[in-house]
């Protein structure tokens, strides 16, 4: 599903109105109708509606909703929180129509005295995508009143976005409405997907307000949200006559003394991810500990000790030539020669590869800017790892996660999976995707190792790197969500998540 910014919505609206002849008032009427329908569905029997209208077209939608709710015979209190001179022509016309139908607008002080309770609905039409600075004055009072009325038992329905939310980022620069539901228009907004916006918006629905497909097509999509059906479509069903070779062979370079669990979880992720055959390459003393309880996995001992380096290239390359994909990184022993070894392994084998954790740190250890990798590589950094690769601070990486993921994919020439709350997957020349699955319970040791193994399994199964990365990130988050339902976010272990991948496949194979 495509995600839009406020600026993109304005460009689409302008195209629809100015070039395709769709009357702006018709769009506003449909927007207000969608709000009125959602408000009726949210209200209790006989519930009243308190409609709070601000200074822009968002307020215009509110005036339409108030008129339609009143016409449906429901009790409506209409609050006009901005002077009429501030309204644009469409919103002003809708206000006049509401007044002509007998609605009398009240002011901000009256809202301060308003009361509401269970069954009532507050319609928040104070700010939409036009918010340009933190709310203040009567408009901020409106936001505060919505909060007070919600505490008293009313439900809050946000029009387009919760008022006070920055529609492009999901940040709230000042006071912001907390909604139970949000009806957004035409396209899903970015700010409704990222935190805290995703939390403040409640349940979000996208209403079709009749924007012509030609207007939507005129403004290219720059970000998308991976839905369940889209994720599932990335992973082909297994043929009925498949054998283990078809499901792919994976070589994982993982684990070291003290980090045998990272290798175990990586292999577990790969096996639960459906790989046909999986090998763990590691130092001899690591193998028995890492593969305990994993009889399905095979092993490749890398003789010697200490960090991975030049002398490991020959055995790794030989093993790599016999598999379909590689994973490198979880818990590997890292030294100055590890980065060059991994680059050499990828270049000489030509196999698609997931690079995670200390493989990324090993690349970052090299002096100067980190140069491009083969296009079939998939990097799965958390913000700290990406910051090291890009020679930036973590705050820089996190400031605009989408932009960082896109820029790093371009600079590194391959797929980048920027992990965190709302993982972003980017690849050179592709529209980036946001992954909506997952929960804070996954912020626990080992879940990244599971993702690396799972991504490797999908790569080994022949799925293209960008598709494998997106499907794996989605399924990983979904498995985390399913496991957290049973164990709680607090109780969730990385191994629980790996096993819950089986439940995701049950959903997908239905
Ligand atoms: N044709 C269109 O453009 C349509 C727009 N629609 C609605 O219009 C909204 C966007 O309308 P607008 O661009 O008018 O923006 P808003 O309705 O979000 O209003 C913001 C208004 O308040 C002002 N403002 C911004 N921040 C402020 C602050 N902190 N304190 C005081 N005033 C502030 C802005 O200058 C602007 O006039 C959408 O969210 C959607 O609800 C819908 O009616 C569908 C059609
Ligand atoms: K709003």
Tab-separated table of C-alpha atoms and ligand atoms in Angstrom, residues 6 9-14 16-17 22-32 35 54-62 64 82 86-88 90-91 94 124-137 139-140 143 159-161 163-164 167 173 183-186 189 209 211, ligand 1:
chain	number	residue	atom	x	y	z
A	6	UNK	CA	1.025	16.061	2.896
A	9	UNK	CA	-1.639	14.832	-1.233
A	10	UNK	CA	-1.736	18.528	-2.091
A	11	UNK	CA	-0.215	17.809	-5.508
A	12	UNK	CA	-2.776	15.054	-6.114
A	13	UNK	CA	-5.650	17.289	-4.984
A	14	UNK	CA	-4.418	20.088	-7.241
A	16	UNK	CA	-7.675	16.435	-9.569
A	17	UNK	CA	-9.177	19.891	-9.152
A	22	UNK	CA	-13.037	17.452	-10.058
A	23	UNK	CA	-14.723	20.104	-7.897
A	24	UNK	CA	-12.881	20.627	-4.584
A	25	UNK	CA	-16.252	20.826	-2.844
A	26	UNK	CA	-17.130	17.346	-4.136
A	27	UNK	CA	-13.947	15.944	-2.591
A	28	UNK	CA	-14.688	17.677	0.694
A	29	UNK	CA	-18.294	16.439	0.661
A	30	UNK	CA	-17.116	12.830	0.207
A	31	UNK	CA	-14.467	13.264	2.891
A	32	UNK	CA	-17.066	14.616	5.317
A	35	UNK	CA	-16.217	10.855	8.541
A	54	UNK	CA	-10.103	24.267	12.872
A	55	UNK	CA	-8.800	26.799	10.382
A	56	UNK	CA	-8.228	24.781	7.222
A	57	UNK	CA	-9.858	22.307	4.899
A	58	UNK	CA	-9.699	19.700	7.639
A	59	UNK	CA	-12.195	21.920	9.437
A	60	UNK	CA	-14.186	21.984	6.178
A	61	UNK	CA	-14.503	18.198	6.365
A	62	UNK	CA	-15.720	18.638	9.940
A	64	UNK	CA	-19.667	18.560	6.292
A	82	UNK	CA	-10.860	29.428	14.226
A	86	UNK	CA	-9.138	32.099	8.291
A	87	UNK	CA	-11.100	29.520	6.321
A	88	UNK	CA	-10.393	28.902	2.643
A	90	UNK	CA	-14.294	25.489	0.239
A	91	UNK	CA	-14.257	25.199	4.023
A	94	UNK	CA	-19.210	24.100	3.880
A	124	UNK	CA	-11.412	15.974	15.553
A	125	UNK	CA	-11.265	18.269	12.498
A	126	UNK	CA	-8.839	20.830	13.957
A	127	UNK	CA	-5.721	20.202	11.830
A	128	UNK	CA	-5.062	17.862	8.940
A	129	UNK	CA	-2.014	17.669	6.728
A	130	UNK	CA	-1.613	21.462	6.861
A	131	UNK	CA	-0.086	21.683	10.343
A	132	UNK	CA	2.935	23.961	10.009
A	133	UNK	CA	3.943	24.672	13.614
A	134	UNK	CA	3.043	23.441	17.094
A	135	UNK	CA	-0.618	24.185	17.890
A	136	UNK	CA	-1.405	27.108	20.173
A	137	UNK	CA	-4.314	29.243	21.345
A	139	UNK	CA	-6.702	25.282	18.477
A	140	UNK	CA	-4.423	23.861	21.180
A	143	UNK	CA	-6.776	19.389	21.291
A	159	UNK	CA	-10.298	13.442	10.460
A	160	UNK	CA	-7.433	12.576	8.080
A	161	UNK	CA	-4.795	12.627	10.854
A	163	UNK	CA	-4.701	17.025	15.023
A	164	UNK	CA	-1.201	18.066	16.040
A	167	UNK	CA	1.534	13.957	8.779
A	173	UNK	CA	5.756	18.708	17.673
A	183	UNK	CA	-10.398	8.144	8.732
A	184	UNK	CA	-7.767	9.264	6.278
A	185	UNK	CA	-8.476	10.357	2.724
A	186	UNK	CA	-7.326	8.977	-0.597
A	189	UNK	CA	-0.293	9.058	5.270
A	209	UNK	CA	-13.045	10.295	-1.765
A	211	UNK	CA	-9.594	11.168	-6.379
B	1	LIG	N1	-9.018	19.288	-1.958
B	1	LIG	C1	-8.354	19.162	-0.856
B	1	LIG	O1	-7.284	19.751	-0.673
B	1	LIG	C2	-8.951	18.316	0.187
B	1	LIG	C3	-8.481	18.455	1.483
B	1	LIG	N2	-9.049	17.788	2.475
B	1	LIG	C4	-8.727	18.114	3.858
B	1	LIG	O2	-7.892	19.206	3.941
B	1	LIG	C5	-6.852	18.982	4.849
B	1	LIG	C6	-5.709	19.842	4.503
B	1	LIG	O3	-6.204	21.149	4.515
B	1	LIG	P1	-5.300	22.433	4.751
B	1	LIG	O4	-4.144	22.395	3.837
B	1	LIG	O5	-6.216	23.575	4.669
B	1	LIG	O6	-4.718	22.244	6.190
B	1	LIG	P2	-5.419	21.975	7.595
B	1	LIG	O7	-6.858	21.762	7.511
B	1	LIG	O8	-4.594	20.997	8.264
B	1	LIG	O9	-5.336	23.372	8.310
B	1	LIG	C7	-4.248	23.942	8.666
B	1	LIG	C8	-4.585	25.414	8.626
B	1	LIG	O10	-4.172	25.974	9.800
B	1	LIG	C9	-3.021	26.766	9.594
B	1	LIG	N3	-2.071	26.312	10.597
B	1	LIG	C10	-1.129	25.362	10.466
B	1	LIG	N4	-0.519	25.155	11.648
B	1	LIG	C11	-1.110	25.999	12.530
B	1	LIG	C12	-0.921	26.244	13.906
B	1	LIG	N5	-0.017	25.589	14.624
B	1	LIG	N6	-1.690	27.145	14.508
B	1	LIG	C13	-2.616	27.810	13.805
B	1	LIG	N7	-2.851	27.621	12.500
B	1	LIG	C14	-2.096	26.731	11.861
B	1	LIG	C15	-2.591	26.544	8.183
B	1	LIG	O11	-2.101	27.726	7.638
B	1	LIG	C16	-3.877	26.088	7.531
B	1	LIG	O12	-4.635	27.199	7.138
B	1	LIG	C17	-6.618	17.512	4.776
B	1	LIG	O13	-6.000	17.036	5.925
B	1	LIG	C18	-8.016	16.996	4.573
B	1	LIG	O14	-8.626	16.814	5.831
B	1	LIG	C19	-10.269	17.045	2.238
B	1	LIG	O15	-11.304	17.972	2.367
B	1	LIG	C20	-10.306	16.427	0.892
B	1	LIG	C21	-10.036	17.410	-0.178
